[in-house]
Every structure is written in structure tokens, then in C-alpha cells.
Amino acid sequence: MSKLKGLSLFANVGIAEAYLKSIGVDILVANELDPERAKFYQEVYKDSKMICGDITDKKVFDEVIKESQERNIDFIIATPPCQGMSEAGLRLEFDERNYLITYAIEAIHALKPKFVLLENVPKQLTTKIKYNNEIILIPEYIKKELSHDYNFNKETLIMAKDYGVPQLRERNIFLLVRKDLPYIWEFPEKQKEITLKEAIGEIPSLDPLLREGLEETKKRFPDYEKKRENGLKVSKWHKPPIHSWKQVEWMMHTPSGKSAIYNEVFYPQKPDGTPIKAHHNNYRRLKWDMPCRTITQNNGVISSLACVHPGRPYTMGTETLYSDPRVLTIYELMIVTSLPIDWPIPNWANESFIRKVIGEGIPSNLVKVIVQNLLKQIE
């Protein structure tokens, strides 16, 4: 029997919700702006009423409220887009996306749910918006609007790595409990960190598929086909990522945890040999002995932030090279995001789309353990 009936705002494809039904929370209504994401969500969560559209449109907002009222929604999870605040974004002052939180607040006022989970990047704590002719921080705005009716958690910053997720990913999460209820909702006790070696160390090694073609790939990597077949035996999502040879060669000479920009010979360079200017975390391999670095939406590109497989050393002639000169596969991304490995990704979804939505999602197990900490009291 369902303990809570939920509404998901800014639902993405439902990564946050992956375990909620199994612990007694039914997300009965969801809203997502992007039609492709909404379609993905509806195929995964067939029992939810997905309302696809812009929540800033009054008709869409009213439909969300109407459907939620009819289903007696008592729980809201809202994850407004973070690109206006994210360290990886432009962070324009008063970015219009930062105001989407106001629609979540309006929904809370309209529905008066028992519990609310509001998630965003840590930068939200120092981001300002214009409110009633004054400029205030977003957390101050949220509390001005809701503190009369809701109690808030004391600590709001949380690291996914502390809650059964093999990924660092820091988040700011407000947990709200309506004041007429006797519950105190805080984060649970921290768990032991899971390293990348523990999470994906036993998954078969893969060579990348070179953009230069299959024949060139086999020439450079004689075991490519054998490794590919072994990978597909594990999961259809553990398949070789596609990269250009020049980038692959740079990473073959880059040890675990290091960036190729520090290589003496095989460093990122232009055709004329000029070094490519890059951040110290670009072209960087992950480390085996710690959780994965924060996954971004650009996780399929070697030059992006710390997204290359840790690799293992091997000898070829007199050279020491490193295996798996590639980004993590979608299967590996699912693991470090703590998604169920049998999560039913629709077959029509292409790889770049899947990578983007995973990079923007909240780690599933993080949401699960936080909500479980509330449900224990309700039980």
C-alpha cells in the first residue's frame, strides 16, 4: 500500500524516482518541459500522469494542480534546472531559470502537501533573485514563503558519496514537513564510501570505437571485437563509446587519476603541435580508489571534466600504456548514479540523450535513503 502520493516537478526522465515506488511512494503526477524527456518518463513510469509542458504557462500549471488535487497528492519532489547556477554553467546574474523555483513554491501553496523535497546545486545557497522589489538569496525567499507552514531540515548540503552512491556529487536539499505533523525530517546517518574499483572494477574492459572507422579500430585494438562481445554479455548499455584516435592516443598515455594535459609528449594539441588550453580536470582519468567525480551532462566527451575510465597499465614493447582510453559507458554511468542496472531505458533513446539526462539527474539511491528516513517515522 502506498504511504505517500507524489508529484514530481521538473521531472527530467525520473532518475530521482527510480526506487520510490519500491519503498512506498507513488509518483502519480509529473511535469516536464521537454517532450522527449516526458515521453521517456511516461514509458518508464506508466502509472504516472505525465503533463508535458512549460510550468510557467498558466494552463499547464493549472493542469498540474488539478491532477494533483484529484489524486490527493501529499508529497512533492521538485528539482528545478540548475544550469543558471551550476559551476559548469555561465551563471548569468538573475538567469530566468533561477526563477523556476517560484513555480514550485506556488504549487506547494496550492496543494499544501505534507512533505516536500526541494533539490538543487550548492550554488543555490548564494544565488539571488528579485522578490517583492528587493534582491534576496533563493534560500531566504523559500523560507519567507514557506516557514510559516513548514519546518525545514537544519543541514541542507549533502554529498551523494555518503549515501551508497559511488559518485561525489554535492547537492543542496531542503526537506520540508508541514507544521501540523509530528515528524522531524533530516538526512540519515552517513554510509561507507563506495570506490570506483568496488563499483565498476569487475566490469569487462572495453576499447573505444574510433571515429576513423571499424577497420582502423581493429588495427589499433586487435581485441576490440572480443571485448565488445564480452561487454554486451553484461549489458546492452556496456558498449564501446566512440572517440577520435588522437584523443584516444593521448589517454592511452595517461595514468589513472591524471590529466593528459600534463603528459610530456602525448598531450592535447592542435594539428600544428600547439598545446590545447584546458582546465586541469579536462582530459582527466578517474581514480580507482575513490568515488566517481561528479557526472556532468557532457560525460560522453573525453575533453570534458574528469569523465574518462580509470584504466589499467599494460606493456606494449617498451611502452607502458593504459587500457580503456574512453569515457564511462552508459551501463557504468547507471552504476555510479546508483540507478537499478535493469532500469528500463527506452530503446529509442540515443546515447547522447541518455548521457545528458543522467548527467542532470539526482542519484537515485540518495533520494531513496533520504525518503526512507522519513518513512521510518510514518510507519
Short mmCIF file of C-alpha atoms in Angstrom, two decimals:
data_model
loop_
_atom_site.label_atom_id
_atom_site.label_comp_id
_atom_site.label_asym_id
_atom_site.label_seq_id
_atom_site.Cartn_x
_atom_site.Cartn_y
_atom_site.Cartn_z
CA MET A 1 0.00 0.00 0.00
CA SER A 2 1.30 3.47 -0.86
CA LYS A 3 2.46 5.53 2.12
CA LEU A 4 2.73 8.76 0.12
CA LYS A 5 1.25 10.05 -3.12
CA GLY A 6 3.66 12.24 -5.00
CA LEU A 7 4.06 14.99 -7.58
CA SER A 8 7.36 15.37 -9.42
CA LEU A 9 8.13 18.83 -10.80
CA PHE A 10 10.90 19.36 -13.39
CA ALA A 11 10.87 15.58 -13.59
CA ASN A 12 13.57 15.02 -16.22
CA VAL A 13 13.25 11.30 -17.07
CA GLY A 14 12.61 10.22 -13.50
CA ILE A 15 16.09 9.29 -12.30
CA ALA A 16 15.31 10.57 -8.80
CA GLU A 17 12.19 8.41 -8.63
CA ALA A 18 13.78 5.11 -9.60
CA TYR A 19 13.36 3.48 -6.16
CA LEU A 20 10.45 5.44 -4.70
CA LYS A 21 7.67 3.03 -5.64
CA SER A 22 9.60 0.14 -4.09
CA ILE A 23 9.68 1.92 -0.72
CA GLY A 24 6.05 3.03 -0.76
CA VAL A 25 5.93 6.38 -2.57
CA ASP A 26 3.80 6.53 -5.72
CA ILE A 27 4.58 9.44 -8.01
CA LEU A 28 1.13 9.88 -9.52
CA VAL A 29 1.67 13.18 -11.35
CA ALA A 30 4.76 14.56 -13.07
CA ASN A 31 5.60 17.63 -15.12
CA GLU A 32 8.42 18.02 -17.65
CA LEU A 33 9.00 20.70 -20.24
CA ASP A 34 10.87 18.67 -22.86
CA PRO A 35 8.66 16.29 -24.94
CA GLU A 36 11.42 13.72 -25.41
CA ARG A 37 12.11 13.54 -21.68
CA ALA A 38 8.39 13.43 -20.93
CA LYS A 39 7.98 10.51 -23.35
CA PHE A 40 10.90 8.68 -21.70
CA TYR A 41 9.40 9.29 -18.25
CA GLN A 42 5.95 8.04 -19.26
CA GLU A 43 7.38 4.83 -20.72
CA VAL A 44 9.32 4.11 -17.53
CA TYR A 45 6.55 5.17 -15.13
CA LYS A 46 3.40 4.02 -16.85
CA ASP A 47 1.15 4.62 -13.81
CA SER A 48 2.07 8.31 -13.55
CA LYS A 49 0.15 11.11 -15.20
CA MET A 50 2.85 12.95 -17.16
CA ILE A 51 1.91 16.53 -18.04
CA CYS A 52 4.29 17.73 -20.71
CA GLY A 53 4.58 21.49 -20.98
CA ASP A 54 6.02 24.72 -19.62
CA ILE A 55 5.02 25.15 -15.99
CA THR A 56 5.29 28.93 -16.42
CA ASP A 57 2.28 28.63 -18.73
CA LYS A 58 -0.82 29.11 -16.56
CA LYS A 59 -2.75 26.39 -18.41
CA VAL A 60 -0.01 23.85 -17.75
CA PHE A 61 0.41 24.93 -14.11
CA ASP A 62 -3.34 24.73 -13.51
CA GLU A 63 -3.49 21.26 -15.03
CA VAL A 64 -0.68 20.08 -12.75
CA ILE A 65 -2.53 21.40 -9.73
CA LYS A 66 -5.88 19.98 -10.83
CA GLU A 67 -4.50 16.49 -11.48
CA SER A 68 -2.60 16.57 -8.17
CA GLN A 69 -5.67 17.62 -6.21
CA GLU A 70 -7.76 14.85 -7.76
CA ARG A 71 -5.14 12.31 -6.67
CA ASN A 72 -4.76 13.72 -3.15
CA ILE A 73 -1.05 14.43 -3.54
CA ASP A 74 0.72 14.76 -0.18
CA PHE A 75 4.37 14.70 -1.28
CA ILE A 76 6.24 16.93 -3.75
CA ILE A 77 9.72 16.45 -5.14
CA ALA A 78 10.92 19.46 -7.12
CA THR A 79 14.24 19.68 -8.93
CA PRO A 80 14.34 22.94 -10.91
CA PRO A 81 17.02 23.24 -13.64
CA CYS A 82 20.38 24.22 -12.19
CA GLN A 83 22.17 25.50 -15.31
CA GLY A 84 21.69 29.11 -14.23
CA MET A 85 23.60 28.38 -11.01
CA SER A 86 25.85 25.43 -11.80
CA GLU A 87 29.63 25.75 -11.64
CA ALA A 88 29.64 24.24 -15.14
CA GLY A 89 27.25 26.89 -16.49
CA LEU A 90 27.53 30.57 -17.40
CA ARG A 91 25.88 31.70 -14.14
CA LEU A 92 24.35 34.88 -15.51
CA GLU A 93 23.02 37.23 -12.84
CA PHE A 94 19.26 36.83 -12.48
CA ASP A 95 19.18 33.99 -15.02
CA GLU A 96 15.49 33.36 -15.78
CA ARG A 97 15.89 29.66 -15.00
CA ASN A 98 16.68 30.54 -11.38
CA TYR A 99 13.11 31.81 -11.05
CA LEU A 100 11.57 28.41 -11.80
CA ILE A 101 11.75 27.69 -8.08
CA THR A 102 8.89 30.19 -7.68
CA TYR A 103 6.54 27.84 -9.53
CA ALA A 104 7.44 25.01 -7.18
CA ILE A 105 6.62 27.32 -4.27
CA GLU A 106 3.29 28.25 -5.88
CA ALA A 107 2.48 24.54 -6.26
CA ILE A 108 3.26 23.98 -2.57
CA HIS A 109 0.96 26.83 -1.60
CA ALA A 110 -1.81 25.42 -3.80
CA LEU A 111 -1.53 21.79 -2.71
CA LYS A 112 -0.30 22.11 0.88
CA PRO A 113 1.41 18.69 0.80
CA LYS A 114 2.60 17.04 3.99
CA PHE A 115 6.18 16.73 2.78
CA VAL A 116 8.41 18.44 0.22
CA LEU A 117 11.88 17.68 -1.14
CA LEU A 118 13.48 20.64 -2.96
CA GLU A 119 16.81 19.87 -4.66
CA ASN A 120 19.41 21.96 -6.44
CA VAL A 121 23.14 22.65 -6.72
CA PRO A 122 25.01 24.11 -3.71
CA LYS A 123 25.36 27.40 -5.58
CA GLN A 124 21.64 27.93 -4.91
CA LEU A 125 22.60 28.98 -1.39
CA THR A 126 24.38 32.08 -2.70
CA THR A 127 22.22 32.83 -5.75
CA LYS A 128 20.00 35.91 -5.65
CA ILE A 129 16.63 36.64 -7.24
CA LYS A 130 14.36 39.66 -7.27
CA TYR A 131 11.44 39.26 -4.89
CA ASN A 132 8.85 41.88 -3.89
CA ASN A 133 11.02 44.71 -5.20
CA GLU A 134 14.09 43.53 -3.31
CA ILE A 135 17.04 41.30 -4.12
CA ILE A 136 17.37 38.29 -1.82
CA LEU A 137 19.03 34.89 -1.75
CA ILE A 138 16.94 31.96 -3.01
CA PRO A 139 17.02 30.14 0.38
CA GLU A 140 15.81 33.33 2.07
CA TYR A 141 12.97 33.56 -0.47
CA ILE A 142 11.97 29.92 0.08
CA LYS A 143 11.85 30.36 3.85
CA LYS A 144 9.95 33.64 3.65
CA GLU A 145 7.31 31.86 1.58
CA LEU A 146 7.07 28.59 3.48
CA SER A 147 8.45 28.80 7.02
CA HIS A 148 5.03 29.77 8.42
CA ASP A 149 3.59 26.40 7.38
CA TYR A 150 6.65 24.13 7.19
CA ASN A 151 9.60 23.05 9.31
CA PHE A 152 12.94 22.81 7.47
CA ASN A 153 15.90 20.49 7.91
CA LYS A 154 18.88 22.01 9.74
CA GLU A 155 21.68 20.91 7.38
CA THR A 156 20.95 21.21 3.66
CA LEU A 157 24.26 20.40 1.92
CA ILE A 158 24.73 16.73 1.21
CA MET A 159 27.26 14.58 -0.68
CA ALA A 160 25.91 11.63 -2.65
CA LYS A 161 29.07 9.64 -1.86
CA ASP A 162 27.99 9.45 1.79
CA TYR A 163 24.78 7.59 0.97
CA GLY A 164 25.54 4.49 -1.06
CA VAL A 165 26.30 6.34 -4.31
CA PRO A 166 29.76 5.81 -5.86
CA GLN A 167 29.87 9.46 -7.00
CA LEU A 168 30.93 12.65 -5.20
CA ARG A 169 28.02 14.87 -6.36
CA GLU A 170 27.20 17.55 -3.79
CA ARG A 171 23.67 18.89 -3.61
CA ASN A 172 21.59 21.36 -1.63
CA ILE A 173 18.36 19.75 -0.47
CA PHE A 174 15.58 21.30 1.59
CA LEU A 175 13.35 18.81 3.43
CA LEU A 176 10.01 20.27 4.48
CA VAL A 177 7.46 18.85 6.92
CA ARG A 178 4.10 20.55 7.41
CA LYS A 179 3.92 22.02 10.90
CA ASP A 180 0.75 20.18 11.90
CA LEU A 181 2.65 16.87 11.65
CA PRO A 182 4.86 15.36 14.42
CA TYR A 183 7.81 14.35 12.22
CA ILE A 184 11.38 15.66 12.02
CA TRP A 185 12.94 15.09 8.61
CA GLU A 186 16.73 15.24 8.48
CA PHE A 187 19.38 13.43 6.48
CA PRO A 188 20.15 9.87 7.64
CA GLU A 189 23.48 8.73 9.06
CA LYS A 190 26.31 8.62 6.55
CA GLN A 191 27.29 5.34 4.95
CA LYS A 192 30.68 3.96 3.95
CA GLU A 193 32.01 5.38 0.67
CA ILE A 194 31.98 3.12 -2.39
CA THR A 195 35.07 3.44 -4.59
CA LEU A 196 35.04 3.16 -8.36
CA LYS A 197 37.00 -0.07 -8.04
CA GLU A 198 34.25 -1.54 -5.87
CA ALA A 199 31.53 -0.18 -8.16
CA ILE A 200 32.83 -0.96 -11.66
CA GLY A 201 36.17 -2.71 -11.15
CA GLU A 202 34.85 -6.11 -12.21
CA ILE A 203 33.07 -4.89 -15.35
CA PRO A 204 34.78 -6.05 -18.58
CA SER A 205 37.35 -3.73 -20.15
CA LEU A 206 36.43 -2.07 -23.46
CA ASP A 207 38.37 -0.47 -26.28
CA PRO A 208 36.76 2.59 -27.88
CA LEU A 209 35.28 2.57 -31.37
CA LEU A 210 37.36 5.03 -33.38
CA ARG A 211 35.68 7.72 -35.46
CA GLU A 212 38.13 6.77 -38.18
CA GLY A 213 36.18 3.55 -38.74
CA LEU A 214 35.93 -0.08 -37.67
CA GLU A 215 38.93 -1.24 -39.69
CA GLU A 216 41.15 1.39 -38.11
CA THR A 217 39.76 0.41 -34.71
CA LYS A 218 40.67 -3.26 -35.23
CA LYS A 219 44.11 -2.25 -36.46
CA ARG A 220 44.78 -0.20 -33.32
CA PHE A 221 42.95 -2.59 -30.97
CA PRO A 222 43.17 -6.24 -32.13
CA ASP A 223 40.96 -7.40 -29.22
CA TYR A 224 38.25 -4.80 -29.89
CA GLU A 225 35.57 -7.26 -31.09
CA LYS A 226 36.23 -9.78 -28.34
CA LYS A 227 36.00 -7.09 -25.67
CA ARG A 228 32.87 -5.62 -27.25
CA GLU A 229 31.15 -9.02 -27.18
CA ASN A 230 32.13 -9.58 -23.54
CA GLY A 231 30.77 -6.15 -22.67
CA LEU A 232 27.43 -6.78 -24.35
CA LYS A 233 27.06 -10.02 -22.38
CA VAL A 234 26.94 -7.86 -19.25
CA SER A 235 24.51 -5.27 -20.64
CA LYS A 236 23.43 -3.81 -23.96
CA TRP A 237 24.46 -0.47 -22.44
CA HIS A 238 28.04 -1.59 -21.86
CA LYS A 239 29.21 -0.94 -25.38
CA PRO A 240 32.26 0.92 -26.75
CA PRO A 241 31.98 4.72 -26.74
CA ILE A 242 33.08 6.47 -29.95
CA HIS A 243 36.15 8.72 -29.91
CA SER A 244 38.74 10.13 -32.31
CA TRP A 245 42.12 8.41 -32.45
CA LYS A 246 44.08 11.50 -31.42
CA GLN A 247 42.19 11.78 -28.14
CA VAL A 248 42.34 8.05 -27.54
CA GLU A 249 46.11 8.08 -28.04
CA TRP A 250 46.50 10.89 -25.51
CA MET A 251 44.52 8.91 -22.94
CA MET A 252 46.45 5.70 -23.64
CA HIS A 253 49.48 7.54 -22.26
CA THR A 254 47.62 8.92 -19.23
CA PRO A 255 47.66 7.02 -15.89
CA SER A 256 44.66 6.66 -13.58
CA GLY A 257 43.72 9.90 -11.85
CA LYS A 258 45.91 12.04 -14.12
CA SER A 259 45.11 14.55 -16.86
CA ALA A 260 46.60 14.21 -20.34
CA ILE A 261 47.46 17.91 -20.30
CA TYR A 262 50.46 17.03 -18.12
CA ASN A 263 51.86 14.38 -20.49
CA GLU A 264 55.31 15.22 -21.86
CA VAL A 265 54.64 14.01 -25.41
CA PHE A 266 51.08 12.79 -25.85
CA TYR A 267 49.26 15.88 -24.58
CA PRO A 268 46.14 17.55 -26.08
CA GLN A 269 47.38 19.55 -29.01
CA LYS A 270 46.30 21.23 -32.20
CA PRO A 271 47.37 19.87 -35.62
CA ASP A 272 50.44 22.14 -35.56
CA GLY A 273 51.51 20.80 -32.16
CA THR A 274 50.34 23.81 -30.15
CA PRO A 275 49.09 22.68 -26.71
CA ILE A 276 45.34 22.95 -26.23
CA LYS A 277 44.48 25.21 -23.31
CA ALA A 278 42.38 23.24 -20.84
CA HIS A 279 41.26 23.09 -17.21
CA HIS A 280 43.28 20.71 -15.05
CA ASN A 281 40.26 18.39 -14.85
CA ASN A 282 39.79 18.18 -18.63
CA TYR A 283 41.15 15.05 -20.35
CA ARG A 284 41.38 13.51 -16.88
CA ARG A 285 41.05 9.86 -15.92
CA LEU A 286 39.04 8.99 -12.84
CA LYS A 287 40.64 7.31 -9.80
CA TRP A 288 40.01 3.73 -8.78
CA ASP A 289 40.39 4.33 -5.05
CA MET A 290 37.68 6.97 -4.62
CA PRO A 291 34.08 7.52 -5.77
CA CYS A 292 33.49 8.84 -9.28
CA ARG A 293 33.80 12.58 -9.78
CA THR A 294 30.51 14.42 -10.31
CA ILE A 295 28.92 13.29 -13.58
CA THR A 296 28.01 16.19 -15.89
CA GLN A 297 25.68 16.26 -18.88
CA ASN A 298 28.76 16.33 -21.17
CA ASN A 299 30.03 12.99 -19.86
CA GLY A 300 30.44 11.42 -23.31
CA VAL A 301 33.34 13.68 -24.33
CA ILE A 302 36.93 12.86 -23.34
CA SER A 303 37.81 16.55 -23.11
CA SER A 304 35.06 17.18 -20.56
CA LEU A 305 35.50 17.25 -16.77
CA ALA A 306 37.05 14.09 -15.27
CA CYS A 307 34.93 11.54 -17.11
CA VAL A 308 37.49 9.08 -18.55
CA HIS A 309 37.67 5.49 -17.28
CA PRO A 310 40.50 4.94 -14.73
CA GLY A 311 42.16 2.33 -16.95
CA ARG A 312 44.89 -0.19 -16.07
CA PRO A 313 48.56 -0.21 -17.04
CA TYR A 314 49.87 -2.70 -19.60
CA THR A 315 53.08 -3.03 -21.57
CA MET A 316 53.41 -2.79 -25.34
CA GLY A 317 57.02 -3.16 -26.47
CA THR A 318 58.97 -0.78 -24.25
CA GLU A 319 56.00 1.48 -23.50
CA THR A 320 53.64 1.47 -20.54
CA LEU A 321 50.14 2.26 -21.78
CA TYR A 322 46.75 2.39 -20.08
CA SER A 323 43.63 0.45 -21.02
CA ASP A 324 40.10 1.77 -21.55
CA PRO A 325 41.02 5.13 -23.14
CA ARG A 326 37.36 6.11 -23.19
CA VAL A 327 34.57 7.70 -21.20
CA LEU A 328 32.37 5.57 -18.97
CA THR A 329 29.73 3.54 -20.77
CA ILE A 330 26.04 4.18 -20.10
CA TYR A 331 25.99 0.99 -18.01
CA GLU A 332 28.84 2.30 -15.87
CA LEU A 333 27.09 5.68 -15.60
CA MET A 334 23.97 3.91 -14.34
CA ILE A 335 26.04 2.26 -11.62
CA VAL A 336 27.80 5.43 -10.46
CA THR A 337 24.43 7.23 -10.47
CA SER A 338 23.03 4.32 -8.40
CA LEU A 339 20.27 3.58 -10.90
CA PRO A 340 18.95 0.00 -10.96
CA ILE A 341 21.00 -1.86 -13.56
CA ASP A 342 17.76 -3.16 -15.07
CA TRP A 343 16.21 0.32 -15.25
CA PRO A 344 14.09 0.18 -18.42
CA ILE A 345 15.70 2.79 -20.68
CA PRO A 346 13.55 3.02 -23.83
CA ASN A 347 15.21 1.51 -26.90
CA TRP A 348 14.52 4.62 -28.99
CA ALA A 349 16.64 6.87 -26.74
CA ASN A 350 20.00 7.66 -28.34
CA GLU A 351 23.27 7.66 -26.42
CA SER A 352 23.88 11.42 -26.29
CA PHE A 353 20.36 11.98 -24.92
CA ILE A 354 20.73 9.28 -22.28
CA ARG A 355 24.09 10.68 -21.19
CA LYS A 356 22.67 14.18 -20.87
CA VAL A 357 19.68 13.22 -18.73
CA ILE A 358 21.81 11.01 -16.46
CA GLY A 359 24.27 13.88 -16.05
CA GLU A 360 21.43 16.15 -14.91
CA GLY A 361 19.71 13.66 -12.63
CA ILE A 362 19.79 13.27 -8.85
CA PRO A 363 21.43 9.97 -7.83
CA SER A 364 18.58 7.54 -7.25
CA ASN A 365 19.85 5.98 -4.04
CA LEU A 366 20.41 9.39 -2.47
CA VAL A 367 16.72 10.18 -2.84
CA LYS A 368 15.78 6.69 -1.66
CA VAL A 369 17.68 6.84 1.64
CA ILE A 370 16.54 10.39 2.39
CA VAL A 371 12.87 9.49 1.88
CA GLN A 372 13.26 6.22 3.77
CA ASN A 373 14.45 8.21 6.76
CA LEU A 374 11.06 9.93 6.74
CA LEU A 375 9.02 6.80 6.08
CA LYS A 376 10.50 5.06 9.13
CA GLN A 377 8.78 7.67 11.28
CA ILE A 378 5.48 7.44 9.41
CA GLU A 379 5.44 3.66 9.88
#
